[in-house]
mmCIF file of C-alpha atoms in Angstrom:
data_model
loop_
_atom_site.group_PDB
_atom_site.id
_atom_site.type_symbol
_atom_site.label_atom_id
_atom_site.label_comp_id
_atom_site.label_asym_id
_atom_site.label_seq_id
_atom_site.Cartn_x
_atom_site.Cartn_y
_atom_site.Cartn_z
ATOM 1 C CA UNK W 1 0.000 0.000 0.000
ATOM 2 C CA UNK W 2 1.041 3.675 -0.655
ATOM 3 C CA UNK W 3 1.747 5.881 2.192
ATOM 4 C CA UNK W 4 -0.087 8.392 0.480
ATOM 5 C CA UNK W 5 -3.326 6.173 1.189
ATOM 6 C CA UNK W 6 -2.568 4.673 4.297
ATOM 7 C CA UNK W 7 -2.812 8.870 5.778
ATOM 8 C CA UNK W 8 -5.507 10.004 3.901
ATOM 9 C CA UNK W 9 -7.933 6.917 4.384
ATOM 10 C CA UNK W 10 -8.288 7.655 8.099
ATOM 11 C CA UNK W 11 -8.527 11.109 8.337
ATOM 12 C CA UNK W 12 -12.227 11.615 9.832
ATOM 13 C CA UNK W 13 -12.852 14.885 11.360
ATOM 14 C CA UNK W 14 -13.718 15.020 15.354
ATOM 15 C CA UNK W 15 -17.210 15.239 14.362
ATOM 16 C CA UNK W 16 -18.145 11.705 13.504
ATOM 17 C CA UNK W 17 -16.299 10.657 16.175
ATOM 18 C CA UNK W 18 -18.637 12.441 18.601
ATOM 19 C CA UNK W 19 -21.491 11.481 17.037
ATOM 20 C CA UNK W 20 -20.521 7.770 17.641
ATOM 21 C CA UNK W 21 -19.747 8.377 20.995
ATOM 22 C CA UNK W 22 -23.001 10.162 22.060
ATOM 23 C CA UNK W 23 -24.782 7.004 19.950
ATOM 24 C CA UNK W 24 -22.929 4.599 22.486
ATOM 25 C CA UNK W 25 -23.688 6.667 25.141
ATOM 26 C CA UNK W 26 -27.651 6.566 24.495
ATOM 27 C CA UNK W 27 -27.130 2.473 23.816
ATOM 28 C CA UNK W 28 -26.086 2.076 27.113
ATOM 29 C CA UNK W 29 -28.910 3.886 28.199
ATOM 30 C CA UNK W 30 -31.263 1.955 26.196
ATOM 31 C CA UNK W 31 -30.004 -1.587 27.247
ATOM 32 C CA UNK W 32 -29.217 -0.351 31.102
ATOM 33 C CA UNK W 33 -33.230 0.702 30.507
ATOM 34 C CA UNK W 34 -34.040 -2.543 28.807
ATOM 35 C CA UNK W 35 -32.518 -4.486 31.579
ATOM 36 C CA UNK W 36 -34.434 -3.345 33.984
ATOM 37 C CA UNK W 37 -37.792 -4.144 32.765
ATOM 38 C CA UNK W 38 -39.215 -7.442 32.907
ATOM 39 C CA UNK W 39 -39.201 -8.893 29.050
ATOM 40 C CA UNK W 40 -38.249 -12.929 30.404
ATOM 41 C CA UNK W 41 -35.579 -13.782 27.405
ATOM 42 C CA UNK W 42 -36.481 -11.075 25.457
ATOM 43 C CA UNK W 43 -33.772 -9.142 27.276
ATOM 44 C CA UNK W 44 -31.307 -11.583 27.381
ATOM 45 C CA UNK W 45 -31.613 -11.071 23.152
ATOM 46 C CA UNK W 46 -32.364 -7.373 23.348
ATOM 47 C CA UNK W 47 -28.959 -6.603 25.673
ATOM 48 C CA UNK W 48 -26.805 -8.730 23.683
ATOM 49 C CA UNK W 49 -27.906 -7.243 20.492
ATOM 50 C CA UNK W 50 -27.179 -3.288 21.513
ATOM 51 C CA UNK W 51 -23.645 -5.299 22.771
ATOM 52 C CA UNK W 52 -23.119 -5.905 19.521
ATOM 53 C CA UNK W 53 -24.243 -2.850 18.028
ATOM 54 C CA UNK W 54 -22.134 -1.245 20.420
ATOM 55 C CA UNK W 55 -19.063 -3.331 19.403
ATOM 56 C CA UNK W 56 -19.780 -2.976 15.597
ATOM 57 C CA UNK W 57 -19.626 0.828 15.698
ATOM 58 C CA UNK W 58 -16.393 0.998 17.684
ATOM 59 C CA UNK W 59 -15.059 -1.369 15.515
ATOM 60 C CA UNK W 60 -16.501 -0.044 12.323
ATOM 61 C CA UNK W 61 -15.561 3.706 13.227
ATOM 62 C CA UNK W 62 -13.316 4.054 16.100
ATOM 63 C CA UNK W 63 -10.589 1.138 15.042
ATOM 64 C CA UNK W 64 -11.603 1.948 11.143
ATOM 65 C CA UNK W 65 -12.420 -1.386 9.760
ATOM 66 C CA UNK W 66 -14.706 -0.429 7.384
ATOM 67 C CA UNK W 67 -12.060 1.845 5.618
ATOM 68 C CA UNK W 68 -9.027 0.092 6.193
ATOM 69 C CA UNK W 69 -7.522 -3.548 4.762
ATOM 70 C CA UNK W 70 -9.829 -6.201 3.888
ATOM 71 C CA UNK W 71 -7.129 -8.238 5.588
ATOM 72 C CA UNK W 72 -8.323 -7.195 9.123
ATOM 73 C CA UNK W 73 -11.416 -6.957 8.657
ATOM 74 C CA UNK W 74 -10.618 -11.321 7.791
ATOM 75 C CA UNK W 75 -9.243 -11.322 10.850
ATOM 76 C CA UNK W 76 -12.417 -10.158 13.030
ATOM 77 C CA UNK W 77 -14.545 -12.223 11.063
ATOM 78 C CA UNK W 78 -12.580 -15.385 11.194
ATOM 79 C CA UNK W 79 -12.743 -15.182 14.974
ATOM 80 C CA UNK W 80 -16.096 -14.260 15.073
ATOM 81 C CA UNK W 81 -17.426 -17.324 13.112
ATOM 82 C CA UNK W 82 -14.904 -19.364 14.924
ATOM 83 C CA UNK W 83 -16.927 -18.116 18.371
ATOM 84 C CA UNK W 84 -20.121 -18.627 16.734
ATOM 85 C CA UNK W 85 -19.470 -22.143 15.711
ATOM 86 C CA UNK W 86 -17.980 -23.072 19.115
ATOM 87 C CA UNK W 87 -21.519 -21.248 20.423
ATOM 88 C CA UNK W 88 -23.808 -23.749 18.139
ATOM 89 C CA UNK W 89 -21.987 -26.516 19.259
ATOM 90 C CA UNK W 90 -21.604 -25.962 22.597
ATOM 91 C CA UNK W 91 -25.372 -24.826 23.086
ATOM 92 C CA UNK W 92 -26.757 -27.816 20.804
ATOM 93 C CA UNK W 93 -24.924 -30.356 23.105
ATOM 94 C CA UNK W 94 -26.244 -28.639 26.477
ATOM 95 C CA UNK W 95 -29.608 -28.635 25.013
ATOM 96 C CA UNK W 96 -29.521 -32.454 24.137
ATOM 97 C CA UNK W 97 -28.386 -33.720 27.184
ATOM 98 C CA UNK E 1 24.022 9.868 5.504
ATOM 99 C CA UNK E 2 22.956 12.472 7.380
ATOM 100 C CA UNK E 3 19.901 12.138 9.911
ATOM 101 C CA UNK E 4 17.442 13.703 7.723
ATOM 102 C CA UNK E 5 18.086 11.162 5.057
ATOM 103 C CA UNK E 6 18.136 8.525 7.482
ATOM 104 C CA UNK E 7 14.892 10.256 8.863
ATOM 105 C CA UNK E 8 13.402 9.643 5.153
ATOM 106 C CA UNK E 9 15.162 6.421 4.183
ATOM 107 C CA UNK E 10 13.248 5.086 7.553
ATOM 108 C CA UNK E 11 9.720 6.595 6.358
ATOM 109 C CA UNK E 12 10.119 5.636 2.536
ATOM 110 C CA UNK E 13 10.918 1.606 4.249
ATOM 111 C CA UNK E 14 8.445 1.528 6.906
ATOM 112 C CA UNK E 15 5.829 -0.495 6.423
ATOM 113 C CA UNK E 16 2.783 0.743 8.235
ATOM 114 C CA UNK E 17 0.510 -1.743 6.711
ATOM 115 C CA UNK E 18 2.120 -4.671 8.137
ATOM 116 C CA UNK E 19 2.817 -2.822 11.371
ATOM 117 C CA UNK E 20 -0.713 -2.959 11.762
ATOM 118 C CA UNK E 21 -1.144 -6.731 10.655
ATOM 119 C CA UNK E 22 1.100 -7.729 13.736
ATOM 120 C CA UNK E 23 -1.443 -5.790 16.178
ATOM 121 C CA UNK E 24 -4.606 -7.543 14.252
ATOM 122 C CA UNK E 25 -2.925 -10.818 14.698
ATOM 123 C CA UNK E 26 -2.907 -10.197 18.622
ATOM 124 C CA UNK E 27 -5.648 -8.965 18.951
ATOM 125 C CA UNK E 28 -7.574 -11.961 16.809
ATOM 126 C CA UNK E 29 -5.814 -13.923 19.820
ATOM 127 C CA UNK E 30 -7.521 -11.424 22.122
ATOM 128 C CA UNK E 31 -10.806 -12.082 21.194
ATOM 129 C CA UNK E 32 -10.551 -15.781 21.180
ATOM 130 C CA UNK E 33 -9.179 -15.766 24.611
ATOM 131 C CA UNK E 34 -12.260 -13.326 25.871
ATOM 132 C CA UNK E 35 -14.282 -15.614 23.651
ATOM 133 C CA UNK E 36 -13.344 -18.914 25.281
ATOM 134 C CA UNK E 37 -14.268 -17.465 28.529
ATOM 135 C CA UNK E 38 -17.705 -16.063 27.064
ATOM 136 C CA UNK E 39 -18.684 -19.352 26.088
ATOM 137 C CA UNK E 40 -17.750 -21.052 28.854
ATOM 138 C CA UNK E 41 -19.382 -18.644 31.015
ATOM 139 C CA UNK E 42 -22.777 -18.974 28.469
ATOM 140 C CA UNK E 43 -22.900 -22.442 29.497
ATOM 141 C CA UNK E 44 -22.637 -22.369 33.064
ATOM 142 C CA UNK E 45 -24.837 -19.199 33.056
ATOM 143 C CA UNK E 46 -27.224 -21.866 30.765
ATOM 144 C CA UNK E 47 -27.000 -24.704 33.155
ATOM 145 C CA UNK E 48 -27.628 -23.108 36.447
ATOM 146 C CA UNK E 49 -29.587 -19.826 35.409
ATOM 147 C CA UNK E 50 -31.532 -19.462 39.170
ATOM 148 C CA UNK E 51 -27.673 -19.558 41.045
ATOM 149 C CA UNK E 52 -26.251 -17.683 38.389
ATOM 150 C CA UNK E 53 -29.545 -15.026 38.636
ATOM 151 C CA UNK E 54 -29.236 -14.644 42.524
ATOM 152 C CA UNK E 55 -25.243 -14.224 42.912
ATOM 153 C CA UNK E 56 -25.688 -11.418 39.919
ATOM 154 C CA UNK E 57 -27.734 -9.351 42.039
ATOM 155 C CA UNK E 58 -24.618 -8.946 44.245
ATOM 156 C CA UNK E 59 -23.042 -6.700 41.923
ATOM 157 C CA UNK E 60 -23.244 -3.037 41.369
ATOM 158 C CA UNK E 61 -25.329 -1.891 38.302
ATOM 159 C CA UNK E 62 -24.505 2.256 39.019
ATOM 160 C CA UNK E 63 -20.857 1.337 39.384
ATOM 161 C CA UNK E 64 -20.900 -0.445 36.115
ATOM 162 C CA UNK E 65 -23.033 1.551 34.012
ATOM 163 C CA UNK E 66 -20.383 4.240 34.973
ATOM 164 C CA UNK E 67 -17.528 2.268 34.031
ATOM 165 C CA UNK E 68 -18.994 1.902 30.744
ATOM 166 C CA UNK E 69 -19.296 5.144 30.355
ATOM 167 C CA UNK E 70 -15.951 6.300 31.507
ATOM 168 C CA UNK E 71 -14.506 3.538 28.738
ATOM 169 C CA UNK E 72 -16.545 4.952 25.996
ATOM 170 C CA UNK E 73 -15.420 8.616 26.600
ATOM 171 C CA UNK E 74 -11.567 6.759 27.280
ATOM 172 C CA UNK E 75 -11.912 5.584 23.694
ATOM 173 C CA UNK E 76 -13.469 8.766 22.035
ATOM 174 C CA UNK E 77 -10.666 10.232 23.319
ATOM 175 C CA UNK E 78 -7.692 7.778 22.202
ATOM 176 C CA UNK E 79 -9.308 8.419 18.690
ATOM 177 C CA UNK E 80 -9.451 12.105 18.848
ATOM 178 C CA UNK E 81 -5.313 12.148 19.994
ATOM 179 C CA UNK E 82 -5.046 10.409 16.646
ATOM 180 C CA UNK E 83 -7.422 12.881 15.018
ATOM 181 C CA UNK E 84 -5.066 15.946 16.441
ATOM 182 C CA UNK E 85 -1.778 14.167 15.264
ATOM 183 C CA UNK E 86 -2.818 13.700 12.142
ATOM 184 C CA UNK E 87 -3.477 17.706 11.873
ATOM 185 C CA UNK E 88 -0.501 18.083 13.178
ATOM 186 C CA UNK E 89 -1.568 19.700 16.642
ATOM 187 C CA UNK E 90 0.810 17.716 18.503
ATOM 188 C CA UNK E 91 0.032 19.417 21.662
ATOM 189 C CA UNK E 92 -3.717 18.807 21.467
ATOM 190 C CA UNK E 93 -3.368 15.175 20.429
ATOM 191 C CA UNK E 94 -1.054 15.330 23.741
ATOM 192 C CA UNK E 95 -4.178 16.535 26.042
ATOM 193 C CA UNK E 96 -6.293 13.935 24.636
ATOM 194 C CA UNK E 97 -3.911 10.801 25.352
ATOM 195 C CA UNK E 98 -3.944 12.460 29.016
ATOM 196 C CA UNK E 99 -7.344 12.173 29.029
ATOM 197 C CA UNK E 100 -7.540 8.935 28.054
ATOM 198 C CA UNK E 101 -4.882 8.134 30.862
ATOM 199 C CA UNK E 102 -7.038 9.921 33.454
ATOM 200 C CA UNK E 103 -10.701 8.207 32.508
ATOM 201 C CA UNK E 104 -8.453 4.123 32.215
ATOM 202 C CA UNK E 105 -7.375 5.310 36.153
ATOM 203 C CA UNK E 106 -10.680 6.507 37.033
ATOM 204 C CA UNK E 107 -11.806 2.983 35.894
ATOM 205 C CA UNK E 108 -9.460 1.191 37.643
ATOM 206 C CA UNK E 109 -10.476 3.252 40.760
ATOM 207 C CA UNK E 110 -13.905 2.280 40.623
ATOM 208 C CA UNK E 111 -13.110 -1.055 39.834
ATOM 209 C CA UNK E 112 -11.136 -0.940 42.867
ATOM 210 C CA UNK E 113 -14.000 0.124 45.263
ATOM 211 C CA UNK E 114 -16.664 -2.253 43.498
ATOM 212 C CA UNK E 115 -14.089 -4.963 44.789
ATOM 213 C CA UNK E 116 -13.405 -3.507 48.005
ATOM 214 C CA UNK E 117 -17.008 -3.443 48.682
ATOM 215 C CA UNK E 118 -17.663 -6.672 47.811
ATOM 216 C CA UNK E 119 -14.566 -8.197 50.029
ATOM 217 C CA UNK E 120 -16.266 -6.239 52.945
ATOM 218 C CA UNK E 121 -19.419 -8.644 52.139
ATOM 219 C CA UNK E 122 -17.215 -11.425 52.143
ATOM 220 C CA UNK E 123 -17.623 -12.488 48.985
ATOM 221 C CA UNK E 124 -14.862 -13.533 47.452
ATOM 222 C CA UNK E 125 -12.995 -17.525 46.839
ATOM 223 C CA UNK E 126 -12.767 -19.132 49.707
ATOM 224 C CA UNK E 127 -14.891 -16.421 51.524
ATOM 225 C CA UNK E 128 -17.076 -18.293 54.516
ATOM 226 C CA UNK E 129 -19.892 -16.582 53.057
ATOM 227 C CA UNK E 130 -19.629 -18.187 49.600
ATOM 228 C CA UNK E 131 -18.422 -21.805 50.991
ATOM 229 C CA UNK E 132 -22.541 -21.566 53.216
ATOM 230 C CA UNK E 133 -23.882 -20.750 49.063
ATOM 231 C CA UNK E 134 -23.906 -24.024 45.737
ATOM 232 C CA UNK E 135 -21.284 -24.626 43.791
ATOM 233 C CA UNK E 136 -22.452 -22.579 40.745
ATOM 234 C CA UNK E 137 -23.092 -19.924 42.904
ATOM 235 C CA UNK E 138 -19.365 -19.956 43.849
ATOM 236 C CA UNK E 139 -19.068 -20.216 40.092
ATOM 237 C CA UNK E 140 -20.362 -17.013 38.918
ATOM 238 C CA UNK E 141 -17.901 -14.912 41.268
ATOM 239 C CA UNK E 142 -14.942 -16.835 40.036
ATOM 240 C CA UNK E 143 -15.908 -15.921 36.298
ATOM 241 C CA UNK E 144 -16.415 -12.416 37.734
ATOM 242 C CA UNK E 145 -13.405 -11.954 39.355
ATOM 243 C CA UNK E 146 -10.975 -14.074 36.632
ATOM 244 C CA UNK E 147 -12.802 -11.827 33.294
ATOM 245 C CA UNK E 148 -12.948 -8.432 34.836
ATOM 246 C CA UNK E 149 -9.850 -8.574 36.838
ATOM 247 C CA UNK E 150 -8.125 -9.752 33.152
ATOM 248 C CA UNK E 151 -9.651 -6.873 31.780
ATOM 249 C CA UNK E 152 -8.556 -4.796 34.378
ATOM 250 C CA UNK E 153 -5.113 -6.011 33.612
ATOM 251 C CA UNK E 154 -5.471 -5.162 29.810
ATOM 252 C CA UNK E 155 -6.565 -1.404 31.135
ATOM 253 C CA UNK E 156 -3.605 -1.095 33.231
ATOM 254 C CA UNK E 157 -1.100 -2.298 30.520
ATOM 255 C CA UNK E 158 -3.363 0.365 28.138
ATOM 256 C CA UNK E 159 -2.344 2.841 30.492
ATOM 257 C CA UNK E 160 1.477 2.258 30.537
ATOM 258 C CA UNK E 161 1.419 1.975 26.398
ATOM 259 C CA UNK E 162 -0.376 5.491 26.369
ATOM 260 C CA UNK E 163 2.004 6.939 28.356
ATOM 261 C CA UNK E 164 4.866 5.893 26.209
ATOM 262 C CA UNK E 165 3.257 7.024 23.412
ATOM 263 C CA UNK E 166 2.774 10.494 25.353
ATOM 264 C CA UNK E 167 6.653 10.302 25.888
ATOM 265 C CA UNK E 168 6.938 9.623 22.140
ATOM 266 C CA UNK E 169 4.904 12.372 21.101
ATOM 267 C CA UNK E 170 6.772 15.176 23.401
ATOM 268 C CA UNK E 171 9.668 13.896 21.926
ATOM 269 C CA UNK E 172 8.677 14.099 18.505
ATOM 270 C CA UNK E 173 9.054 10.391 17.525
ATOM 271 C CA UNK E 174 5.214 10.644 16.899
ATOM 272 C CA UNK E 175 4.440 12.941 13.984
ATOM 273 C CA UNK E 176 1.324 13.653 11.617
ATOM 274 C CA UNK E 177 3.165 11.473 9.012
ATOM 275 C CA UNK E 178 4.775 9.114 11.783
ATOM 276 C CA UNK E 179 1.604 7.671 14.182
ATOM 277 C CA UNK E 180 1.485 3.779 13.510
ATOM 278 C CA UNK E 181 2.541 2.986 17.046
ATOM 279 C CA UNK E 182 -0.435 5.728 18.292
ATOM 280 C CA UNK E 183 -2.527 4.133 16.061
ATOM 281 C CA UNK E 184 -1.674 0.322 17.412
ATOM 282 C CA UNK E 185 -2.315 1.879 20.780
ATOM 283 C CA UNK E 186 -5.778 3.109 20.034
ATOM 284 C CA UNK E 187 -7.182 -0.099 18.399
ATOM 285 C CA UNK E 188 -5.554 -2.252 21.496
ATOM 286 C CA UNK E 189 -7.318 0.097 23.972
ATOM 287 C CA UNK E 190 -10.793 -0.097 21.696
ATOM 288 C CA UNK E 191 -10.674 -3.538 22.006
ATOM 289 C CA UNK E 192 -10.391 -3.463 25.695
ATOM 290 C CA UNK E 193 -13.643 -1.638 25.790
ATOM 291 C CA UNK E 194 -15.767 -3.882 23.437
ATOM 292 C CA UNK E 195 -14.472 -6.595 25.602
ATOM 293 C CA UNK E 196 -16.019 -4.401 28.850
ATOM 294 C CA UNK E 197 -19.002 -3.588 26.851
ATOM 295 C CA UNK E 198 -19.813 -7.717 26.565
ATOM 296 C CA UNK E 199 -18.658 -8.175 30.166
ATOM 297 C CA UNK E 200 -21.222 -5.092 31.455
ATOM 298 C CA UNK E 201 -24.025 -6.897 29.346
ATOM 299 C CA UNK E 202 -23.451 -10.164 30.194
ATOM 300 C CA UNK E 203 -22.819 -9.814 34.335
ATOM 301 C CA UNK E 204 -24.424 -6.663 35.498
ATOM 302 C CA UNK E 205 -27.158 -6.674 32.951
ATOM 303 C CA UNK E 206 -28.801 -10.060 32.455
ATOM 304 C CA UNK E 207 -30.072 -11.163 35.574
#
């Protein structure tokens, strides 16, 4: 890769970066607010999805894997299928015993 | 050669892309380490969900909840100190990575008094307290204690890189054309607070 583009490609200007961070901000709220009331496994679902949200933005904005090399964005998503196989697997076994 | 050509000769050869590779590669061994204990923790929290429900009321939803939010500002800041070097306002980009120093030691604090607290109640391993309570009640407070305290760790060692790149960047190793190793610093201290973020959801939230 250039040096040229390795500078330029993550030059974002201090807005965005607010704006993400008030957005996580207001997700904590929401899931600190969803786990309070009583949904039964609803909020099991609904707090580990705003988890994720939460992870995708830092990861997607604050550690710029959307804009950067395909190669690291591999990386997360080897791991992450890894974890999600070893999830299915390990929850279809408790479930059949 | 003289040191400005050595100065260039080192920029022209540098390879920033696969600097950046090497701190991916950790920090794919990061998440499967974090994710090993997830799962494990899933399971147990799937097995015995009544034990696991009652010991999770132990812990401190304000004190986390402000943790999180203490991490989140940590890592708007690490990002901004890159934003500042890149514009080359060295000094600002300074003041930020203080920040960030500032909010990882206020976590730590608070971490320290949401343990402190709970010692007082006597519940920790070993604790008389938890020996009277099941097994898998025991359970839940050693998965407490062994994934936030490692995450605690990973804050702390956060907190020393930061401050060596502060050094770096008062002594002008870190530049608007030079911030790799800033860079490296900010992704390892992002990941730290995803890794809180899933910790927060998954012991002080579901109960």
């Amino acid at each position: 890769m250039e040096k040229h583009d390795f500078y330029t490609e993550h030059s974002n200007g201090y807005g965005i970066y607010v704006l993400v961070w008030m957005t996580l901000l207001a997700l904590t709220g929401l899931t600190v607010a969803v786990a309070g009331m009583n949904l039964g496994g609803l909020t099991i679902a609904t707090v580990i999805i705003i988890a994720s949200i939460e992870g995708y933005l830092i990861l997607t904005i604050f550690m710029h894997l959307r804009s950067d090399s395909r190669v690291f964005l591999l990386f997360v998503s080897v791991a992450g299928l890894f974890l999600l196989i070893s999830f299915i697997l390990l929850f279809s076994n408790c479930s059949f015993q | 050669m003289s040191t400005e050509t050595q100065v260039h000769a080192e920029e022209h050869n540098r390879d920033n892309t696969g600097i950046r590779l090497g701190l991916w590669v950790f920090l794919f061994t990061e998440l499967i380490l974090f994710g090993g204990l997830f799962l494990v923790y899933s399971v147990y929290r799937y097995t015995y969900p009544a034990d696991f429900h009652l010991a999770a009321q132990e812990l401190n939803k304000i004190i986390g909840t402000f943790n999180t939010v203490i991490l989140l500002t940590s890592s708007l800041t690490m990002v901004l100190s890159i934003v500042a070097i890149q514009r080359s306002k060295r000094k600002l980009s300074l003041f930020f990575q203080f920040l960030t120093i500032i909010l990882g030691f206020f976590f730590i604090i608070n971490k320290c008094f949401e343990w402190a607290a709970m010692f007082h109640q006597s519940i920790y391993s070993g604790s008389e307290t938890l020996l009277n309570e099941s097994k898998s009640y025991i359970l839940f407070f050693d998965f407490y204690y062994v994934m936030t305290g490692l995450q605690g760790l990973h804050v702390i060692i956060g907190i020393v890189l930061i401050s060596f790149m502060m050094r770096f960047t008062a002594k002008g190793y870190i530049t608007h054309n030079n911030y790799v190793k800033l860079e490296n610093t900010g992704l390892y201290w992002h990941l730290v607070a995803i890794i809180w973020i899933f910790l927060f959801s998954l012991f002080y939230l579901i109960t």
